[in-house]
Coordinates of C-alpha atoms in Angstrom, one line a residue:
M18 CA 0.0 0.0 0.0
A19 CA 1.1 3.6 -0.7
P20 CA 2.0 5.6 2.5
S21 CA -0.7 7.8 3.7
I22 CA -0.5 11.6 3.5
D23 CA -0.1 11.8 7.3
A24 CA 2.9 9.4 7.2
K25 CA 4.6 11.6 4.5
A26 CA 4.0 14.7 6.6
V27 CA 5.5 13.0 9.7
A28 CA 8.6 12.0 7.6
L29 CA 9.0 15.5 6.3
V30 CA 8.7 17.0 9.7
A31 CA 11.3 14.5 11.1
A32 CA 13.7 15.3 8.3
G33 CA 13.3 19.0 8.8
S34 CA 13.8 18.6 12.5
A35 CA 17.0 16.6 11.9
A36 CA 18.3 19.3 9.5
A37 CA 17.5 22.0 12.0
T38 CA 19.3 20.1 14.8
Y39 CA 22.3 19.6 12.6
L40 CA 22.5 23.3 11.6
L41 CA 22.1 24.4 15.2
A42 CA 24.9 22.0 16.3
K43 CA 27.1 23.3 13.5
R44 CA 26.6 26.9 14.5
Q45 CA 27.3 26.1 18.1
F46 CA 30.5 24.3 17.1
E47 CA 31.6 27.2 14.8
S48 CA 30.8 29.7 17.6
K49 CA 32.8 27.7 20.0
A50 CA 35.7 27.5 17.5
V51 CA 35.6 31.3 17.1
V52 CA 35.7 31.8 20.8
E53 CA 38.6 29.4 21.2
R54 CA 40.6 31.0 18.4
K55 CA 40.0 34.4 19.9
E56 CA 41.1 33.2 23.4
Q57 CA 44.2 31.5 21.9
Y58 CA 45.1 34.7 20.0
E59 CA 44.7 36.8 23.2
R60 CA 46.9 34.4 25.1
D61 CA 49.6 34.5 22.4
Q62 CA 49.5 38.3 22.4
K63 CA 50.0 38.4 26.1
V64 CA 52.9 36.0 25.9
R65 CA 54.5 38.0 23.0
F66 CA 54.0 41.3 24.8
A67 CA 55.6 39.9 28.0
Q68 CA 58.6 38.5 26.0
D69 CA 59.0 41.8 24.2
E70 CA 59.1 43.7 27.5
E71 CA 61.7 41.3 28.9
R72 CA 63.9 41.7 25.8
K73 CA 63.6 45.5 26.1
K74 CA 64.8 45.3 29.7
E75 CA 67.8 43.2 28.6
G76 CA 68.6 45.5 25.7
L77 CA 67.8 42.8 23.1
P78 CA 66.1 43.3 19.8
L79 CA 62.4 42.4 19.5
G80 CA 61.3 39.3 17.6
T81 CA 62.1 35.6 17.7
K82 CA 65.7 34.5 17.8
M83 CA 66.7 32.3 14.9
E84 CA 69.1 29.6 15.8
N85 CA 72.3 29.1 13.8
A86 CA 71.4 31.8 11.2
G87 CA 74.2 34.3 11.8
T88 CA 77.4 35.1 9.9
S89 CA 80.4 32.9 10.6
D90 CA 83.2 35.1 9.2
V91 CA 83.4 38.3 7.2
Y92 CA 86.0 38.7 4.5
L93 CA 86.5 42.4 3.7
W94 CA 87.2 43.5 0.1
E95 CA 90.1 45.8 0.7
V96 CA 90.7 48.9 -1.3
E97 CA 94.2 50.2 -1.9
R98 CA 95.2 53.1 0.3
L99 CA 97.8 55.7 -0.9
S100 CA 98.9 56.3 2.7
K101 CA 100.8 53.0 2.6
Y102 CA 103.1 54.3 -0.1
F103 CA 103.0 58.1 0.1
P104 CA 103.1 60.5 3.0
S105 CA 99.8 62.1 3.9
E106 CA 99.3 65.7 2.7
G107 CA 96.2 66.2 4.9
E108 CA 97.8 65.5 8.3
G109 CA 96.1 67.6 11.0
I110 CA 93.4 69.0 8.7
E111 CA 89.9 68.5 10.1
N112 CA 87.4 66.9 7.7
I113 CA 84.5 69.4 7.7
M114 CA 82.1 70.6 5.0
S115 CA 84.2 73.6 4.0
A116 CA 81.8 75.7 2.1
L117 CA 78.8 75.1 4.3
K118 CA 78.0 76.9 7.5
D119 CA 76.2 75.5 10.6
A120 CA 74.2 78.2 12.4
G121 CA 74.8 78.3 16.2
K122 CA 78.0 76.1 16.0
D123 CA 81.0 78.3 16.7
D124 CA 84.2 77.0 18.1
E125 CA 86.8 79.0 20.0
H126 CA 88.4 80.2 16.8
G127 CA 85.1 81.5 15.4
D128 CA 84.8 78.7 12.8
T129 CA 81.2 78.2 11.8
R130 CA 81.8 75.6 9.1
A131 CA 79.5 72.6 9.2
K132 CA 80.7 69.3 10.6
Y133 CA 79.6 65.9 9.4
N134 CA 77.0 64.2 11.6
K135 CA 78.8 60.9 11.1
L136 CA 82.3 60.0 10.0
I137 CA 82.9 56.5 8.7
G138 CA 85.4 54.2 10.4
D139 CA 88.1 52.5 8.3
H140 CA 86.7 49.0 8.7
E141 CA 83.0 49.7 8.7
C142 CA 81.5 47.4 6.1
I143 CA 78.3 46.3 4.4
L144 CA 77.6 42.6 4.3
A145 CA 77.2 41.2 0.8
N146 CA 75.1 38.2 1.7
I147 CA 72.1 39.4 3.8
R148 CA 69.8 36.4 3.2
R149 CA 69.5 34.0 6.1
K150 CA 67.6 30.8 7.1
P151 CA 67.8 28.6 10.2
G152 CA 70.8 26.4 10.1
D153 CA 72.5 28.6 7.6
A154 CA 75.3 30.4 9.4
V155 CA 77.7 31.3 6.5
D156 CA 80.8 33.2 5.6
T157 CA 80.2 36.4 3.6
V158 CA 82.1 39.1 1.8
G159 CA 82.0 42.6 3.3
Y160 CA 82.2 45.9 1.2
I161 CA 83.9 49.0 2.6
R162 CA 81.2 51.5 3.6
A163 CA 81.5 54.7 1.7
G164 CA 81.3 58.2 3.3
P165 CA 83.5 60.9 4.8
R166 CA 86.5 59.8 6.9
E167 CA 88.0 61.5 9.9
K168 CA 91.4 61.8 8.4
L169 CA 92.2 63.4 5.0
H170 CA 95.0 62.1 2.9
F171 CA 95.1 65.1 0.5
N172 CA 95.3 68.7 1.5
P173 CA 92.4 70.4 -0.3
A174 CA 94.6 73.4 -1.0
N175 CA 96.8 71.3 -3.3
V176 CA 94.2 69.2 -5.2
N177 CA 93.8 69.3 -8.9
A178 CA 91.3 66.8 -10.3
A179 CA 90.2 65.5 -13.7
I180 CA 86.8 64.0 -14.7
V181 CA 86.3 61.9 -17.9
T182 CA 83.2 60.1 -19.3
C183 CA 83.7 57.2 -21.6
G184 CA 81.6 54.8 -23.7
G185 CA 77.9 55.2 -24.6
L186 CA 75.6 57.8 -23.2
C187 CA 73.4 57.2 -20.2
P188 CA 70.9 59.3 -18.2
G189 CA 72.7 60.9 -15.3
L190 CA 76.2 61.5 -16.8
N191 CA 75.9 65.3 -16.4
N192 CA 74.6 64.7 -12.8
V193 CA 77.7 62.8 -11.8
V194 CA 80.0 65.4 -13.4
R195 CA 78.1 68.1 -11.5
E196 CA 78.1 66.3 -8.1
V197 CA 81.8 65.4 -8.3
T198 CA 82.7 69.0 -9.1
R199 CA 80.4 70.4 -6.4
A200 CA 81.6 68.0 -3.8
L201 CA 85.3 68.9 -4.5
F202 CA 84.6 72.7 -4.1
H203 CA 81.7 72.8 -1.6
L204 CA 82.5 69.9 0.7
Y205 CA 86.3 70.0 0.6
G206 CA 87.0 73.5 -0.6
I207 CA 89.8 72.5 -3.0
Q208 CA 91.8 75.4 -4.3
G209 CA 93.1 73.8 -7.4
K210 CA 91.4 73.2 -10.8
V211 CA 89.0 70.5 -12.0
Y212 CA 89.7 69.5 -15.6
G213 CA 86.9 68.2 -17.7
I214 CA 88.4 65.7 -20.2
V215 CA 86.6 66.1 -23.5
G216 CA 85.7 63.1 -25.6
G217 CA 86.7 60.1 -23.5
Y218 CA 90.2 58.7 -23.0
K219 CA 91.4 60.3 -26.2
G220 CA 90.7 63.8 -24.7
F221 CA 93.7 63.4 -22.4
Y222 CA 96.0 64.0 -25.4
D223 CA 94.0 65.1 -28.5
P224 CA 94.8 68.8 -29.3
K225 CA 91.4 69.0 -31.1
T226 CA 89.5 68.5 -27.8
P227 CA 91.3 70.4 -25.1
P228 CA 90.1 70.0 -21.5
I229 CA 87.5 72.4 -20.1
N230 CA 87.7 74.1 -16.7
L231 CA 84.9 72.9 -14.5
T232 CA 83.7 75.1 -11.6
A233 CA 80.7 74.9 -9.3
E234 CA 79.1 77.7 -11.2
S235 CA 79.7 76.2 -14.7
V236 CA 78.1 72.9 -13.7
E237 CA 75.2 74.4 -11.8
N238 CA 72.4 73.6 -14.4
I239 CA 73.9 70.8 -16.5
H240 CA 71.9 68.1 -14.7
H241 CA 68.7 69.3 -16.5
E242 CA 70.2 68.1 -19.8
G243 CA 70.8 64.6 -21.2
G244 CA 74.1 63.4 -22.4
T245 CA 77.4 64.7 -21.1
I246 CA 78.9 68.2 -21.5
L247 CA 82.3 66.5 -21.7
G248 CA 81.4 64.4 -24.7
S249 CA 82.2 60.7 -24.8
S250 CA 83.8 58.1 -27.1
R251 CA 84.9 54.5 -27.3
G252 CA 88.6 53.4 -27.4
G253 CA 91.4 56.0 -27.5
F254 CA 93.2 54.5 -24.4
D255 CA 96.9 55.4 -24.4
I256 CA 98.4 54.9 -21.0
D257 CA 101.6 56.8 -21.6
K258 CA 99.8 59.9 -22.9
I259 CA 97.2 59.7 -20.1
C260 CA 99.9 59.5 -17.5
E261 CA 101.8 62.4 -19.1
F262 CA 98.7 64.6 -18.8
I263 CA 98.3 63.6 -15.2
K264 CA 102.0 64.4 -14.4
S265 CA 102.2 67.7 -16.3
N266 CA 99.0 69.1 -14.8
Q267 CA 99.8 67.8 -11.3
I268 CA 96.5 65.8 -11.1
K269 CA 95.9 64.4 -7.6
Q270 CA 92.5 62.8 -8.3
L271 CA 91.0 61.2 -11.4
Y272 CA 87.3 60.3 -11.7
V273 CA 86.5 57.9 -14.5
I274 CA 82.8 57.4 -15.4
G275 CA 82.1 54.4 -17.6
G276 CA 81.3 50.7 -17.9
D277 CA 83.4 47.6 -17.2
G278 CA 85.8 48.2 -20.1
T279 CA 86.3 51.8 -19.0
H280 CA 86.9 50.6 -15.4
R281 CA 89.6 48.2 -16.6
G282 CA 91.3 51.2 -18.2
A283 CA 90.9 53.1 -14.9
F284 CA 92.6 50.3 -13.0
K285 CA 95.4 50.3 -15.5
I286 CA 95.9 54.0 -14.9
H287 CA 96.0 53.3 -11.1
E288 CA 98.6 50.6 -11.5
T289 CA 100.7 52.6 -13.9
C290 CA 100.6 55.7 -11.6
M291 CA 101.8 53.5 -8.7
E292 CA 104.6 52.0 -10.8
R293 CA 105.7 55.5 -11.8
G294 CA 105.5 57.0 -8.4
L295 CA 102.6 59.3 -9.3
H296 CA 100.7 60.3 -6.2
V297 CA 97.2 60.0 -7.7
A298 CA 93.9 58.6 -6.4
V299 CA 91.8 56.9 -9.2
A300 CA 88.1 56.5 -8.7
G301 CA 85.6 54.8 -11.0
I302 CA 81.9 55.5 -11.2
P303 CA 80.1 52.7 -12.9
K304 CA 78.0 53.6 -15.9
T305 CA 76.0 51.1 -17.8
I306 CA 72.5 51.6 -19.2
D307 CA 72.1 47.8 -19.4
N308 CA 72.5 47.5 -15.6
D309 CA 75.1 44.8 -16.1
V310 CA 77.9 45.8 -13.7
D311 CA 77.9 43.0 -11.1
Y312 CA 77.4 43.4 -7.3
L313 CA 75.6 46.7 -7.6
D314 CA 71.9 47.0 -6.7
R315 CA 71.6 49.0 -9.9
S316 CA 73.5 51.4 -12.2
F317 CA 72.6 55.1 -12.4
G318 CA 70.4 55.9 -15.3
F319 CA 68.8 52.5 -15.4
I320 CA 65.5 53.6 -13.7
T321 CA 65.3 56.6 -16.0
S322 CA 65.7 54.4 -19.1
V323 CA 63.1 52.0 -18.0
E324 CA 60.7 54.9 -17.5
A325 CA 61.6 56.4 -20.9
A326 CA 60.9 53.1 -22.6
Q327 CA 57.3 53.2 -21.5
A328 CA 56.5 55.8 -24.1
A329 CA 57.7 53.5 -26.9
I330 CA 55.7 50.5 -25.4
R331 CA 52.5 52.7 -25.2
A332 CA 53.1 53.8 -28.8
A333 CA 53.5 50.2 -29.9
K334 CA 50.2 49.3 -28.2
V335 CA 48.4 52.1 -29.9
E336 CA 49.8 51.1 -33.3
A337 CA 48.9 47.5 -32.8
S338 CA 45.4 48.0 -31.5
C339 CA 44.5 50.5 -34.2
N340 CA 46.0 48.9 -37.3
L341 CA 44.0 46.0 -38.7
P342 CA 44.1 43.2 -39.3
N343 CA 46.1 41.4 -36.6
G344 CA 48.1 44.3 -35.3
I345 CA 51.4 43.6 -33.6
G346 CA 53.8 46.2 -32.2
I347 CA 57.5 45.4 -31.6
V348 CA 59.8 47.5 -29.4
K349 CA 63.5 46.9 -29.4
L350 CA 65.3 48.1 -26.3
M351 CA 69.0 48.2 -25.3
G352 CA 70.5 45.1 -23.6
R353 CA 73.6 43.7 -25.2
S354 CA 74.2 40.8 -22.9
S355 CA 71.6 41.4 -20.3
G356 CA 67.8 41.8 -20.5
F357 CA 67.3 44.0 -17.5
I358 CA 65.8 47.0 -19.4
A359 CA 63.5 44.9 -21.5
A360 CA 62.4 42.9 -18.4
H361 CA 61.7 45.8 -16.2
A362 CA 60.1 47.9 -18.9
T363 CA 57.8 44.9 -19.5
L364 CA 56.9 44.7 -15.9
G365 CA 56.5 48.5 -15.6
S366 CA 54.1 48.5 -18.5
G367 CA 51.7 45.6 -18.0
D368 CA 50.8 45.8 -21.7
V369 CA 53.4 43.4 -23.1
D370 CA 52.5 40.0 -24.5
L371 CA 56.0 38.7 -25.3
C372 CA 59.4 39.6 -23.8
L373 CA 62.6 38.3 -25.4
I374 CA 65.9 38.7 -23.6
P375 CA 69.5 37.4 -24.2
E376 CA 69.4 35.1 -21.1
V377 CA 66.5 33.0 -22.3
P378 CA 66.6 31.3 -25.8
I379 CA 63.9 32.2 -28.3
V380 CA 61.8 29.3 -29.6
L381 CA 59.7 30.2 -32.6
D382 CA 57.5 27.2 -33.3
G383 CA 56.0 24.2 -31.5
P384 CA 54.1 24.0 -28.2
T385 CA 56.5 26.4 -26.5
G386 CA 57.0 28.6 -29.5
C387 CA 56.5 32.4 -29.3
L388 CA 54.8 32.6 -32.7
P389 CA 51.8 30.4 -31.7
H390 CA 51.7 32.3 -28.4
L391 CA 51.4 35.6 -30.4
W392 CA 48.8 34.1 -32.7
E393 CA 46.7 33.1 -29.6
R394 CA 47.1 36.5 -28.0
V395 CA 46.0 38.3 -31.2
K396 CA 43.0 36.1 -31.5
Q397 CA 42.0 36.7 -27.9
K398 CA 42.2 40.5 -27.9
G399 CA 42.8 41.6 -31.4
Y400 CA 46.5 42.7 -31.1
A401 CA 49.8 42.0 -29.3
V402 CA 52.9 43.9 -28.1
V403 CA 56.4 42.5 -28.2
V404 CA 59.5 43.8 -26.3
V405 CA 62.9 42.4 -27.4
A406 CA 66.3 43.2 -26.1
E407 CA 68.9 44.0 -28.7
G408 CA 71.2 41.1 -27.7
A409 CA 68.4 38.4 -27.8
G410 CA 68.2 35.7 -30.5
E411 CA 71.8 34.6 -31.0
E412 CA 70.4 31.1 -31.3
L413 CA 68.4 32.3 -34.3
L414 CA 70.8 34.6 -36.1
G415 CA 74.2 33.3 -34.9
E416 CA 76.9 35.1 -32.9
S417 CA 78.6 38.1 -34.7
T418 CA 82.4 38.1 -35.1
E419 CA 82.6 41.9 -35.7
V420 CA 83.4 44.2 -32.8
D421 CA 83.3 48.0 -32.2
A422 CA 86.1 50.3 -30.9
S423 CA 85.4 49.1 -27.3
G424 CA 85.7 45.5 -28.3
N425 CA 81.9 44.9 -28.0
K426 CA 80.6 42.5 -30.6
K427 CA 78.2 44.0 -33.2
L428 CA 74.7 42.6 -32.8
P429 CA 72.5 41.1 -35.5
Q430 CA 69.2 42.9 -36.1
I431 CA 66.8 40.8 -34.0
G432 CA 64.0 43.3 -34.2
E433 CA 63.7 43.2 -37.9
H434 CA 64.1 39.5 -37.9
M435 CA 61.2 39.1 -35.5
K436 CA 59.1 41.3 -37.7
N437 CA 59.8 39.1 -40.7
V438 CA 59.1 35.8 -39.0
I439 CA 55.9 37.1 -37.5
N440 CA 54.6 38.2 -40.9
K441 CA 55.6 34.9 -42.4
Y442 CA 53.9 32.8 -39.7
F443 CA 50.6 34.7 -40.0
K444 CA 50.7 34.2 -43.8
E445 CA 51.2 30.5 -43.2
Q446 CA 48.0 30.5 -41.2
G447 CA 46.2 32.1 -44.1
E448 CA 46.0 35.6 -42.6
D449 CA 48.0 38.9 -42.8
A450 CA 49.6 40.6 -39.9
T451 CA 50.1 44.4 -39.5
V452 CA 53.5 44.6 -37.7
K453 CA 54.9 48.0 -36.6
Y454 CA 58.5 48.1 -35.5
I455 CA 59.8 50.8 -33.0
D456 CA 63.4 51.2 -32.1
P457 CA 63.8 53.9 -29.4
S458 CA 67.3 52.7 -28.3
Y459 CA 69.1 56.0 -28.4
M460 CA 66.0 57.9 -27.2
I461 CA 65.9 56.2 -23.8
R462 CA 69.6 56.8 -23.1
S463 CA 69.8 60.5 -24.1
V464 CA 67.1 61.8 -21.7
P465 CA 67.9 63.7 -18.5
A466 CA 67.9 61.6 -15.3
N467 CA 64.7 61.4 -13.3
A468 CA 64.4 62.2 -9.6
T469 CA 65.4 58.7 -8.4
D470 CA 68.6 58.6 -10.6
T471 CA 69.4 62.3 -9.8
L472 CA 69.5 61.4 -6.1
Y473 CA 71.6 58.3 -6.8
C474 CA 74.1 60.3 -8.9
M475 CA 74.5 62.8 -6.1
Q476 CA 75.3 59.9 -3.7
L477 CA 77.8 58.4 -6.2
G478 CA 79.5 61.7 -6.9
Q479 CA 79.9 62.7 -3.3
N480 CA 81.1 59.3 -2.1
A481 CA 83.6 59.0 -4.9
V482 CA 85.1 62.3 -3.6
H483 CA 84.9 61.2 0.0
G484 CA 86.9 58.1 -1.0
T485 CA 89.7 59.8 -2.9
M486 CA 90.1 62.6 -0.3
A487 CA 90.7 59.8 2.3
G488 CA 93.4 58.3 0.0
Y489 CA 91.5 55.3 -1.4
T490 CA 92.5 54.5 -5.0
G491 CA 91.7 51.9 -7.7
F492 CA 88.1 51.6 -6.5
S493 CA 84.6 52.1 -7.7
V494 CA 81.6 53.3 -5.8
G495 CA 78.1 52.0 -5.9
L496 CA 74.9 51.0 -4.1
C497 CA 75.1 47.5 -2.5
N498 CA 72.2 46.2 -0.4
N499 CA 70.9 49.8 -0.4
K500 CA 74.1 51.2 1.2
M501 CA 76.9 53.2 -0.6
C502 CA 80.1 51.1 -0.8
L503 CA 83.6 51.3 -2.1
L504 CA 84.5 48.3 -4.3
P505 CA 87.9 47.3 -5.6
I506 CA 87.8 47.6 -9.4
P507 CA 89.3 44.1 -10.2
E508 CA 86.6 42.3 -8.2
L509 CA 83.9 44.6 -9.7
V510 CA 84.8 43.8 -13.3
A511 CA 85.8 40.2 -12.9
T512 CA 82.2 38.9 -13.3
S513 CA 80.9 41.7 -15.5
P514 CA 78.8 41.9 -17.5
R515 CA 76.3 40.2 -15.3
Q516 CA 73.1 38.6 -16.6
M517 CA 69.6 38.3 -15.3
N518 CA 68.8 34.9 -13.7
P519 CA 66.5 33.0 -16.0
K520 CA 65.4 30.9 -13.0
G521 CA 64.9 33.9 -10.7
R522 CA 61.9 35.9 -9.5
T523 CA 62.1 38.6 -12.2
W524 CA 61.7 36.1 -15.0
E525 CA 58.9 34.4 -13.2
R526 CA 57.1 37.7 -13.0
I527 CA 57.6 38.2 -16.7
L528 CA 55.9 34.9 -17.4
A529 CA 53.0 35.8 -15.1
V530 CA 52.5 39.2 -16.9
T531 CA 52.9 38.1 -20.5
R532 CA 51.7 34.5 -20.1
Q533 CA 54.3 33.4 -22.7
P534 CA 55.8 29.9 -22.7
N535 CA 58.9 29.4 -20.6
T536 CA 61.9 28.4 -22.8
R537 CA 64.7 28.7 -20.4
K538 CA 65.2 24.9 -20.2
F539 CA 66.4 24.9 -23.8
S540 CA 70.1 25.3 -24.5
R541 CA 71.2 27.9 -27.1
K542 CA 73.4 25.4 -28.9
S543 CA 70.7 22.8 -29.5
L544 CA 68.2 25.5 -30.5
F545 CA 70.7 27.1 -33.0
T546 CA 71.4 23.7 -34.6
K547 CA 67.7 22.9 -34.8
Q548 CA 66.7 26.3 -36.3
I549 CA 69.5 26.1 -38.9
S550 CA 68.4 22.6 -40.0
M551 CA 64.7 23.6 -40.4

């Protein structure tokens, strides 16, 4: 017999009652869990507060102590000191900011010149390896901390200095020239001359480009302009003629602004001066728009260049999105051996669909090919934007054997090549592509430094002068772990040019932004062989 209506009603009521009981029990359990979590949190907070108060009384830092996560030994990268080989000319001279006055500070002699808030000790250092994990107590290198020293090696009254810029242009060159000059006159009050060497190393001896006299007044507004008022060139290094200029003009300090090749030349000048008994401090200031000098957080001008590249990427996006059918914009950026500019410009834009750099091989076809990826992106949104570093694609085009005056190999035209293969690929799919190619390479390096790089250039210029006035020589200055340091030139250039880590966080972020296939697992040699045989 079929159940009666009353039996069905009873069953429904029972089921509803059971559901209600379950929900009520669940809510009670959840409420109890909330209360328990709150009580546990409050207990933990009380314990943490009590521990913090105890540590304060004992003069200990706040936080949880990590076991076996310290530094075992620190090995300091020493920088040569002239005081080992030459008598000090600054004995007894107080290191103060000569041209600056400090209101309300007047010593018994009526001297109101400003004093430094902090003078750096000889063995103050910045640790190179600052990452730690439990059970990882390791040795580390230490970099000499930059800044004004208590003792001067040179007497400012006797200092003649020279400044030279070498290699390619970079945002901030004028800033560095300005800050070195102003630090010499304003911070140390030198009474000699500052020679601006015109046209790179060749300017030391070429009668067609005589040196110019730099003063605090003549460099006052040069930081608002791109390029360098001294001019620049590649090559022209003649050690005998350079040393003859240094000797005949009684140069005490030489400031060399340039990349790793220029720095090798600067160190050769330092060594030759020591061999010939010339009492000269040689300081390098690393300049590379590619950001490929090792150990430094970044090179001056790099941030400005990444910012300037955004205009080209935006233009490529407009061209690609407005030109039918299948619009694609390609932007070629600087990056001979390293893809830092292309990578950071890509991340700073957010509009790029494919980023190609020297550190990661280019695969054209197949499941990880960039051409199918571009096809897919164009079909999804109607257009695509590509950023390619100038040094990318050797596995496609081969390695050039030609070099320029600085010994840098001449690069094949990867931008034009990508334009051609993209057009060919779309035709093979039965459609046309409208590819627009933009090469802003020289535009992004000739602009004035932005505010971030202007500040950095000031730090570089001032700390280079602090180093030479203290008698350091054969060194370069730069930002390491966000602190200004003095680095011995041989160690600095030994591993340059550095490259971006294709297994690092930056490349992972590129993949997340562009959604392109990851081809870092392929070797360049195998890819080049495969592409040639196709």
